């Protein structure tokens, strides 16, 4: 359903070049839930944004539902995007529109007649359990409710594929589970192929069929979730699977004495500092 | 104060109000598309286009740097060609609108820059065309801020229209000029001042009220 062939992406900031993705190839089958896991700055967002060409890869090809997206004109690409759903970490609901109007938004884009919109929005709000919030503005909703609205909105045009960029990272564990259950439900009920990216292995364990590990712009492991998680082949994957180990080693290590000379927090930042800087660099303006 | 004085001040107020709001409206109609163009073509924008952005930007800045009183005089031939005269309220509308437009354009550009980038991304991901992004995302999301820009513009125009009064634009400005500069009449001057201050307060209040009622960001 989604095929990436030798995708590379580099950004030029002033004179420096950041290589965000290096020769990534990936195949997501129809009806599958595929997870991409990686630490901060690994290139996950860049990867998912390359699939609907929000970001154009520097090299390589993207096929979604058999269409070679890079070869489309900008008009054709705009239309093709209506078949590719996307949800975001920060929901991105329109603050000027009510819940109802937010879900109606993608239907307005392709001039759906009014009765069609009313009917479809009604179905979708029922699906995500927010019929009673139809006339509220997003500012009045909880994070979980906002993500439900975003899911309803992205399903409005019956996409075949759903891309999730850290869709649960801003939510508490309980709400995360309810959103994941909803995604799983949508996948089963409508056969929508889901590609999700996350830094949280619990998300992958909860709903993914297959998983790929992204590190410094490269795919370093790929396979069935159970196989990859039970027998990680690389150090990086092991660390992703056991994030606590990084803290333990920081405190146990000889280099991190717990006296006044070095604050423990410094020892920690020595270990995670690289990621921390990359994270800041990765924020978009 | 005689009845004819009251009559004259009332007429002056009406003229000032009309001049302010009409030139504000025309200025907004001229400035809004230019502001949107600046936003779309700026580096990293949806229609990023260096040359278009720079040309528009230079023109806007050039007009903004001309002092208003000079603009009025400089535009006299153009005003005559458009309105047929360079004296009176309707003649004043021409330089007032042209003076307001670049001001509006910059404020619109700034208001649009405040719209969270994620919303534009989401709209692109949903397959919105650039036109749809402008109409359905950018302008509605920036509305509270655009309303505030409108009240700032109108308040500036109250000041400009009074300046125009000195060169025959009519309104409270001209009354103030005649009864203050030519021969000092304290009662008239104080009334003119109070009316202008009242008008500015009214515009600010109206702007705040409307802006609040269209703001659903909490
Ligand atoms: N628009 C951009 N301009 C320049 N560099 C960018 C841009 N987007 C991403 N990068 C760089 O590409 C690399 C990967 O960033 P990306 O946002 O894809 O990481 P990520 O895995 O999503 O991280 P996070 O978990 O923090 O969201 C980073 O080094 C980042 O600085
Ligand atoms: Mg990211």
Coordinates of C-alpha atoms and ligand atoms in Angstrom, one line a residue:
Chain A
X1 CA 0.0 0.0 0.0
X2 CA 2.9 2.3 0.8
X3 CA 6.2 1.7 -0.8
X4 CA 9.3 3.8 -0.2
X5 CA 12.2 3.2 -2.5
X6 CA 15.7 4.5 -1.5
X7 CA 14.4 7.6 0.1
X8 CA 17.0 10.2 1.1
X9 CA 16.3 13.6 2.5
X10 CA 18.8 16.3 3.4
X11 CA 18.1 19.8 4.6
X12 CA 20.4 22.8 3.9
X13 CA 20.5 25.2 6.7
X14 CA 22.8 28.0 5.9
X15 CA 26.0 26.3 4.8
X16 CA 25.6 23.1 6.7
X17 CA 23.7 20.1 5.3
X18 CA 21.7 17.8 7.6
X19 CA 21.1 14.3 6.3
X20 CA 17.8 13.4 7.9
X21 CA 17.1 10.2 5.9
X22 CA 19.6 7.9 4.2
X23 CA 18.5 5.4 1.6
X24 CA 15.3 4.3 3.4
X25 CA 13.3 1.6 1.7
X26 CA 10.1 0.3 3.2
X27 CA 6.9 -1.5 2.3
X28 CA 3.7 -1.3 4.2
X29 CA 1.1 -3.9 3.2
X30 CA -2.6 -3.3 2.7
X31 CA -4.6 -3.5 6.0
X32 CA -1.5 -3.6 8.1
X33 CA -0.5 -1.4 11.1
X34 CA 3.1 -0.6 10.7
X35 CA 5.2 1.1 13.4
X36 CA 8.4 3.1 13.0
X37 CA 10.2 3.6 16.2
X38 CA 13.3 5.7 16.9
X39 CA 14.7 8.2 19.3
X40 CA 14.4 11.9 19.0
X41 CA 16.0 13.4 15.9
X42 CA 16.2 10.0 14.2
X43 CA 14.2 11.4 11.3
X44 CA 10.8 9.9 12.1
X45 CA 8.8 13.0 11.3
X46 CA 10.8 13.6 8.2
X47 CA 10.0 10.1 7.1
X48 CA 6.3 10.3 7.6
X49 CA 6.2 13.8 6.0
X50 CA 7.9 12.3 2.9
X51 CA 5.0 9.9 2.4
X52 CA 2.5 12.6 1.6
X53 CA 5.2 14.8 0.2
X54 CA 4.7 17.6 2.8
X55 CA 8.5 17.2 2.5
X56 CA 9.9 16.3 -0.9
X57 CA 12.6 13.6 -0.7
X58 CA 16.0 14.6 -2.1
X59 CA 16.2 11.2 -3.8
X60 CA 14.0 8.1 -4.1
X61 CA 10.4 7.2 -4.9
X62 CA 7.2 7.2 -3.0
X63 CA 4.3 5.0 -4.0
X64 CA 0.9 5.1 -2.2
X65 CA -1.8 2.9 -3.5
X66 CA 0.2 2.3 -6.6
X67 CA 0.6 6.0 -7.4
X68 CA 4.0 7.4 -7.9
X69 CA 3.5 10.6 -5.9
X70 CA 6.7 12.3 -6.9
X71 CA 5.6 12.3 -10.6
X72 CA 2.3 14.1 -9.9
X73 CA 1.6 17.7 -10.8
X74 CA 0.9 19.9 -7.8
X75 CA -2.8 19.8 -8.6
X76 CA -2.8 16.0 -8.8
X77 CA -0.8 15.7 -5.6
X78 CA -3.3 17.9 -3.8
X79 CA -6.1 15.5 -4.9
X80 CA -4.0 12.4 -4.0
X81 CA -3.5 13.7 -0.5
X82 CA -7.3 13.5 0.1
X83 CA -6.8 9.7 0.1
X84 CA -4.1 9.9 2.7
X85 CA -5.1 10.7 6.2
X86 CA -2.8 12.2 8.7
X87 CA -3.0 12.9 12.4
X88 CA -0.5 14.9 14.5
X89 CA 1.0 15.1 18.0
X90 CA -0.6 18.5 18.6
X91 CA -3.9 17.7 16.8
X92 CA -3.9 20.8 14.6
X93 CA -7.6 21.5 14.9
X94 CA -8.9 24.8 13.6
X95 CA -9.6 27.0 16.6
X96 CA -12.1 29.1 14.6
X97 CA -14.3 26.1 13.9
X98 CA -16.5 24.0 16.1
X99 CA -16.0 20.2 16.3
X100 CA -18.7 19.7 13.7
X101 CA -17.1 22.3 11.4
X102 CA -13.6 20.8 11.9
X103 CA -14.9 17.4 10.8
X104 CA -16.7 19.0 7.9
X105 CA -13.5 20.8 6.7
X106 CA -12.1 18.1 4.4
X107 CA -15.6 17.5 3.0
X108 CA -15.9 21.2 2.1
X109 CA -12.5 20.9 0.3
X110 CA -14.1 18.7 -2.4
X111 CA -17.4 20.5 -2.5
X112 CA -19.5 17.8 -0.9
X113 CA -23.2 18.9 -0.9
X114 CA -24.5 20.1 2.4
X115 CA -26.8 17.1 3.2
X116 CA -23.8 14.8 2.4
X117 CA -21.7 16.7 4.9
X118 CA -24.4 16.6 7.7
X119 CA -24.8 12.9 7.3
X120 CA -21.1 12.1 7.1
X121 CA -20.1 14.3 10.0
X122 CA -22.9 12.7 12.1
X123 CA -21.6 9.2 11.4
X124 CA -18.0 10.2 12.2
X125 CA -18.8 11.9 15.4
X126 CA -20.8 8.8 16.5
X127 CA -17.8 6.6 15.5
X128 CA -15.4 8.6 17.8
X129 CA -18.0 9.0 20.5
X130 CA -18.2 12.8 20.4
X131 CA -21.7 13.5 19.1
X132 CA -22.5 15.5 22.2
X133 CA -19.6 17.8 21.6
X134 CA -20.5 18.8 18.0
X135 CA -21.1 22.5 18.8
X136 CA -18.1 22.9 21.1
X137 CA -14.9 24.7 20.1
X138 CA -11.6 22.7 20.3
X139 CA -10.3 24.9 23.1
X140 CA -12.9 23.4 25.4
X141 CA -11.9 19.8 24.8
X142 CA -9.4 17.5 26.5
X143 CA -6.3 16.2 24.6
X144 CA -7.9 12.8 24.0
X145 CA -11.1 14.4 22.7
X146 CA -9.1 16.7 20.4
X147 CA -7.3 13.7 18.9
X148 CA -10.7 11.9 18.4
X149 CA -11.9 14.9 16.5
X150 CA -8.7 14.9 14.4
X151 CA -9.3 11.2 13.7
X152 CA -12.9 11.8 12.7
X153 CA -11.7 14.7 10.5
X154 CA -9.1 12.7 8.7
X155 CA -11.5 9.8 8.1
X156 CA -14.1 12.1 6.5
X157 CA -12.9 11.5 2.9
X158 CA -12.5 7.7 3.5
X159 CA -8.7 7.6 3.1
X160 CA -7.0 4.3 2.3
X161 CA -4.0 5.1 4.4
X162 CA -3.6 6.8 7.7
X163 CA -0.3 8.4 8.8
X164 CA 0.1 9.1 12.5
X165 CA 3.0 11.4 13.6
X166 CA 3.4 10.8 17.4
X167 CA -0.4 10.8 17.7
X168 CA -0.4 9.9 21.3
X169 CA 2.8 11.5 22.6
X170 CA 0.9 14.5 24.1
X171 CA -1.6 12.2 26.0
X172 CA -1.5 10.4 29.3
X173 CA -1.1 6.6 29.3
X174 CA -4.8 5.9 29.8
X175 CA -5.9 8.2 27.0
X176 CA -3.2 6.8 24.8
X177 CA -4.6 3.4 25.2
X178 CA -8.1 4.6 24.3
X179 CA -6.8 6.3 21.2
X180 CA -4.8 3.3 20.2
X181 CA -7.9 1.1 20.6
X182 CA -9.8 3.5 18.4
X183 CA -7.1 3.3 15.7
X184 CA -7.1 -0.5 15.9
X185 CA -10.9 -0.4 15.6
X186 CA -10.7 1.8 12.5
X187 CA -8.1 -0.5 11.0
X188 CA -10.2 -3.5 11.5
X189 CA -13.6 -2.0 10.5
X190 CA -12.5 -0.1 7.4
X191 CA -9.3 -2.0 6.4
X192 CA -7.3 1.3 6.5
X193 CA -3.6 0.8 6.4
X194 CA -1.9 2.6 9.3
X195 CA 1.7 3.8 9.5
X196 CA 2.5 5.3 12.8
X197 CA 5.7 6.7 14.2
X198 CA 6.6 6.9 17.8
X199 CA 9.4 6.8 20.3
X200 CA 7.3 4.7 22.7
X201 CA 7.7 1.0 22.3
X202 CA 4.4 0.5 24.3
X203 CA 2.5 2.0 21.4
X204 CA 4.1 -0.4 19.0
X205 CA 3.5 -3.4 21.2
X206 CA -0.1 -2.4 21.7
X207 CA -1.2 -2.2 18.0
X208 CA 1.4 -2.8 15.4
X209 CA 1.8 -5.9 13.3
X210 CA 5.3 -5.0 12.0
X211 CA 7.9 -2.5 13.2
X212 CA 11.0 -0.8 11.8
X213 CA 13.7 0.9 13.8
X214 CA 15.0 4.2 12.6
X215 CA 18.3 5.6 13.8
X216 CA 20.2 8.6 12.5
X217 CA 18.1 8.5 9.3
X218 CA 18.6 4.8 8.6
X219 CA 16.4 1.8 9.0
X220 CA 18.5 -0.6 11.1
X221 CA 15.9 -3.3 11.9
X222 CA 12.6 -4.4 10.6
X223 CA 10.3 -7.3 11.2
X224 CA 7.3 -8.7 13.1
X225 CA 6.9 -6.8 16.4
X226 CA 7.4 -9.9 18.5
X227 CA 10.5 -11.0 16.6
X228 CA 12.2 -7.6 16.8
X229 CA 11.3 -7.0 20.4
X230 CA 12.2 -10.5 21.7
X231 CA 15.4 -10.6 19.8
X232 CA 16.7 -7.1 19.1
X233 CA 19.8 -7.3 16.9
X234 CA 21.3 -3.9 17.6
X235 CA 22.4 -2.0 20.7
X236 CA 20.2 0.9 19.7
X237 CA 17.1 -1.2 19.5
X238 CA 17.9 -2.7 22.9
X239 CA 18.1 0.7 24.4
X240 CA 14.9 1.8 22.8
X241 CA 13.2 -1.2 24.3
X242 CA 14.5 -0.5 27.7
X243 CA 14.7 3.2 28.1
X244 CA 15.2 2.9 31.9
X245 CA 18.6 1.4 31.3
X246 CA 20.0 4.7 30.2
X247 CA 19.1 6.2 33.6
X248 CA 20.5 3.3 35.5
X249 CA 23.8 3.4 33.8
X250 CA 24.0 7.1 34.4
X251 CA 23.7 6.6 38.1
X252 CA 25.7 3.4 38.4
X253 CA 28.5 4.5 36.3
X254 CA 31.9 5.3 37.8
X255 CA 32.0 8.6 35.8
X256 CA 29.0 9.9 37.6
X257 CA 29.9 10.3 41.3
X258 CA 27.0 11.4 43.4
X259 CA 29.0 13.9 45.4
X260 CA 28.9 17.7 45.1
X261 CA 31.6 17.8 42.4
X262 CA 29.3 16.8 39.6
X263 CA 25.6 17.1 39.9
X264 CA 23.9 13.8 38.9
X265 CA 21.9 15.8 36.4
X266 CA 25.1 16.7 34.6
X267 CA 26.0 13.1 34.3
X268 CA 22.6 12.4 32.9
X269 CA 22.8 15.2 30.4
X270 CA 26.2 13.8 29.3
X271 CA 24.4 10.7 28.3
X272 CA 21.3 12.1 26.8
X273 CA 22.7 15.5 25.8
X274 CA 23.1 14.6 22.2
X275 CA 19.5 13.6 21.9
X276 CA 18.4 16.7 23.7
X277 CA 20.2 19.0 21.3
X278 CA 18.9 17.2 18.3
X279 CA 15.4 17.5 19.7
X280 CA 15.7 21.2 19.8
X281 CA 17.1 21.3 16.4
X282 CA 14.3 19.2 15.1
X283 CA 11.5 21.5 16.2
X284 CA 9.9 23.2 13.2
X285 CA 9.3 27.0 13.2
Chain B
X1 CA -22.2 77.7 22.2
X2 CA -24.7 78.7 19.5
X3 CA -27.0 76.3 17.8
X4 CA -25.1 76.8 14.5
X5 CA -21.8 75.9 16.3
X6 CA -23.4 72.6 17.6
X7 CA -24.6 72.0 14.1
X8 CA -21.2 72.6 12.6
X9 CA -19.5 70.3 15.2
X10 CA -22.0 67.6 14.5
X11 CA -21.4 67.8 10.8
X12 CA -17.6 67.7 11.4
X13 CA -17.9 64.6 13.6
X14 CA -20.0 62.9 10.9
X15 CA -17.5 63.8 8.2
X16 CA -14.6 62.5 10.3
X17 CA -16.4 59.3 11.1
X18 CA -17.3 58.8 7.4
X19 CA -13.8 59.6 6.3
X20 CA -12.2 57.2 8.8
X21 CA -14.5 54.3 8.2
X22 CA -14.7 54.6 4.4
X23 CA -11.0 55.1 3.9
X24 CA -10.4 52.3 6.4
X25 CA -12.7 50.0 4.4
X26 CA -11.0 50.9 1.1
X27 CA -7.6 50.7 2.7
X28 CA -8.4 47.2 4.0
X29 CA -9.7 46.1 0.6
X30 CA -6.4 47.2 -1.0
X31 CA -4.1 46.1 1.8
X32 CA -5.6 42.7 2.6
X33 CA -4.7 41.0 -0.7
X34 CA -1.2 42.6 -0.6
X35 CA -0.7 41.3 3.0
X36 CA -1.8 37.8 2.0
X37 CA 0.5 38.0 -1.0
X38 CA 3.4 39.0 1.3
X39 CA 2.6 36.1 3.6
X40 CA 2.4 33.5 0.8
X41 CA 5.5 34.6 -1.1
X42 CA 7.8 35.2 1.9
X43 CA 10.8 32.8 2.1
X44 CA 9.5 29.4 3.3
X45 CA 5.9 30.4 2.5
X46 CA 3.3 28.3 0.6
X47 CA 4.1 30.1 -2.6
X48 CA 7.7 31.2 -1.7
X49 CA 8.8 33.5 -4.5
X50 CA 11.8 35.7 -3.8
X51 CA 11.3 38.4 -6.5
X52 CA 7.6 38.8 -5.9
X53 CA 8.1 39.1 -2.2
X54 CA 10.9 41.6 -2.5
X55 CA 9.1 43.8 -5.0
X56 CA 5.9 43.9 -2.9
X57 CA 7.9 44.5 0.2
X58 CA 9.8 47.4 -1.2
X59 CA 6.6 49.1 -2.6
X60 CA 4.9 48.7 0.8
X61 CA 7.8 50.1 2.7
X62 CA 8.2 53.0 0.3
X63 CA 4.6 54.0 0.8
X64 CA 4.8 53.5 4.5
X65 CA 7.8 55.8 4.8
X66 CA 6.1 58.8 3.2
X67 CA 4.8 61.2 5.9
X68 CA 1.1 61.5 5.5
X69 CA 0.9 65.2 5.0
X70 CA 3.4 64.9 2.1
X71 CA 1.4 62.0 0.6
X72 CA -1.7 64.2 0.5
X73 CA 0.0 67.0 -1.3
X74 CA 2.0 64.6 -3.6
X75 CA -1.2 62.8 -4.6
X76 CA -3.2 66.0 -5.5
X77 CA -3.0 65.4 -9.3
X78 CA -4.0 61.8 -8.9
X79 CA -6.8 62.8 -6.5
X80 CA -8.1 65.4 -9.0
X81 CA -8.1 62.8 -11.8
X82 CA -10.1 60.3 -9.7
X83 CA -12.5 62.5 -7.8
X84 CA -12.5 65.7 -9.9
X85 CA -11.4 67.9 -7.0
X86 CA -8.6 67.9 -4.4
X87 CA -10.7 69.6 -1.7
X88 CA -13.3 68.1 0.6
X89 CA -14.1 64.8 2.2
X90 CA -14.3 62.7 -0.9
X91 CA -11.0 64.0 -2.1
X92 CA -9.4 63.2 1.2
X93 CA -10.6 59.5 0.9
X94 CA -8.0 59.0 -1.8
X95 CA -4.8 59.7 0.1
X96 CA -6.3 58.3 3.3
X97 CA -7.0 55.0 1.6
X98 CA -3.7 54.9 -0.1
X99 CA -1.9 55.8 3.1
X100 CA -3.7 53.1 5.0
X101 CA -3.2 50.3 2.5
X102 CA 0.5 49.5 3.1
X103 CA 0.0 49.8 6.8
X104 CA -2.9 47.3 6.6
X105 CA -0.7 45.0 4.4
X106 CA 2.0 44.7 7.0
X107 CA -0.5 44.2 9.8
X108 CA -2.2 41.4 7.8
X109 CA 1.1 39.8 7.1
X110 CA 1.9 39.8 10.8
X111 CA -1.5 38.5 11.8
X112 CA -1.1 35.6 9.4
X113 CA 2.3 34.8 10.8
X114 CA 0.7 34.2 14.1
X115 CA -1.4 31.4 12.8
X116 CA 0.2 28.2 14.1
X117 CA 2.2 26.5 11.3
X118 CA 0.8 23.1 12.2
X119 CA -2.7 24.2 10.9
X120 CA -1.3 25.0 7.5
X121 CA 0.5 21.7 7.5
X122 CA -2.7 19.8 8.4
X123 CA -4.6 21.6 5.7
X124 CA -2.0 20.7 3.1
X125 CA -2.0 17.1 4.3
X126 CA -5.8 17.1 3.8
X127 CA -5.4 18.2 0.2
X128 CA -6.4 21.9 0.5
X129 CA -5.4 24.0 -2.4
X130 CA -3.5 27.3 -1.6
X131 CA -6.7 29.3 -2.2
X132 CA -8.6 27.1 0.2
X133 CA -5.8 27.4 2.8
X134 CA -6.2 31.2 2.5
X135 CA -10.0 31.3 2.8
X136 CA -10.7 28.4 5.1
X137 CA -7.6 28.4 7.4
X138 CA -5.5 31.5 7.4
X139 CA -8.1 34.3 7.3
X140 CA -10.6 32.6 9.8
X141 CA -7.8 31.6 12.2
X142 CA -6.3 35.1 12.0
X143 CA -9.7 36.9 12.4
X144 CA -9.3 38.0 16.0
X145 CA -5.9 39.5 15.2
X146 CA -7.2 41.0 11.9
X147 CA -10.0 42.8 13.9
X148 CA -7.4 44.2 16.2
X149 CA -5.4 45.4 13.2
X150 CA -8.5 47.0 11.8
X151 CA -9.1 49.0 15.0
X152 CA -5.4 50.2 15.1
X153 CA -5.7 51.2 11.5
X154 CA -8.9 53.1 12.1
X155 CA -7.4 54.9 15.1
X156 CA -4.4 55.9 13.0
X157 CA -6.9 57.2 10.3
X158 CA -8.7 59.4 12.8
X159 CA -5.3 61.1 13.2
X160 CA -4.6 61.2 9.5
X161 CA -8.0 62.6 8.7
X162 CA -7.5 65.4 11.2
X163 CA -4.2 66.2 9.5
X164 CA -6.1 66.2 6.2
X165 CA -8.4 68.8 7.7
X166 CA -5.6 71.3 7.7
X167 CA -5.5 71.1 3.9
X168 CA -9.2 71.2 3.3
X169 CA -10.4 67.7 3.9
X170 CA -13.3 68.8 6.1
X171 CA -14.3 67.1 9.3
X172 CA -13.3 67.9 12.9
X173 CA -9.7 68.4 11.8
X174 CA -10.6 71.4 9.6
X175 CA -12.8 72.9 12.3
X176 CA -10.0 72.5 14.8
X177 CA -7.6 74.2 12.4
X178 CA -9.9 77.1 11.7
X179 CA -11.0 77.8 15.3
X180 CA -7.7 77.0 16.9
X181 CA -5.0 78.2 14.5
X182 CA -6.8 81.1 12.7
X183 CA -8.5 82.5 15.8
X184 CA -8.5 80.8 19.1
X185 CA -12.0 79.6 20.3
X186 CA -11.5 77.6 23.5
X187 CA -15.0 76.1 23.6
X188 CA -14.8 74.8 20.1
X189 CA -11.3 73.5 20.5
X190 CA -12.1 71.6 23.7
X191 CA -15.2 70.1 22.1
X192 CA -13.2 69.0 19.0
X193 CA -10.7 67.4 21.3
X194 CA -13.3 65.6 23.3
X195 CA -15.1 64.4 20.2
X196 CA -11.8 63.0 18.7
X197 CA -10.8 61.3 22.0
X198 CA -14.4 59.9 22.3
X199 CA -14.2 58.6 18.7
X200 CA -10.9 56.8 19.4
X201 CA -12.2 55.2 22.6
X202 CA -15.3 54.1 20.7
X203 CA -13.3 52.4 18.0
X204 CA -11.0 50.7 20.5
X205 CA -14.0 49.4 22.4
X206 CA -15.8 48.2 19.3
X207 CA -12.6 46.5 18.1
X208 CA -12.0 44.7 21.4
X209 CA -15.6 43.6 21.6
X210 CA -15.7 42.1 18.1
X211 CA -12.3 40.6 18.4
X212 CA -13.3 38.9 21.7
X213 CA -16.5 37.5 20.2
X214 CA -14.7 35.9 17.3
X215 CA -11.8 34.5 19.3
X216 CA -12.4 30.8 20.2
X217 CA -8.8 30.1 21.2
X218 CA -10.0 30.2 24.8
Ligands
LIG1 N1 12.6 21.6 8.1 C1 13.8 21.2 8.5 N2 14.9 22.0 8.3 C2 16.1 21.6 8.7 N3 16.4 20.5 9.3 C3 15.3 19.7 9.6 C4 14.0 20.0 9.3 N4 13.2 19.0 9.7 C5 14.0 18.1 10.3 N5 15.3 18.5 10.3 C6 16.4 17.8 10.8 O1 16.3 16.4 10.5 C7 16.6 15.6 11.5 C8 15.4 14.6 11.8 O2 14.3 15.4 12.3 P1 12.9 14.8 12.6 O3 12.0 15.9 13.0 O4 12.5 14.0 11.4 O5 13.2 13.8 13.8 P2 12.2 13.0 14.7 O6 12.7 11.6 14.7 O7 10.8 13.2 14.3 O8 12.4 13.6 16.2 P3 11.4 13.9 17.3 O9 11.1 12.6 18.0 O10 12.1 14.9 18.2 O11 10.1 14.5 16.7 C9 17.0 16.5 12.7 O12 18.4 16.5 12.8 C10 16.4 17.8 12.3 O13 17.2 18.8 12.8
LIG2 MG1 9.0 14.2 15.2

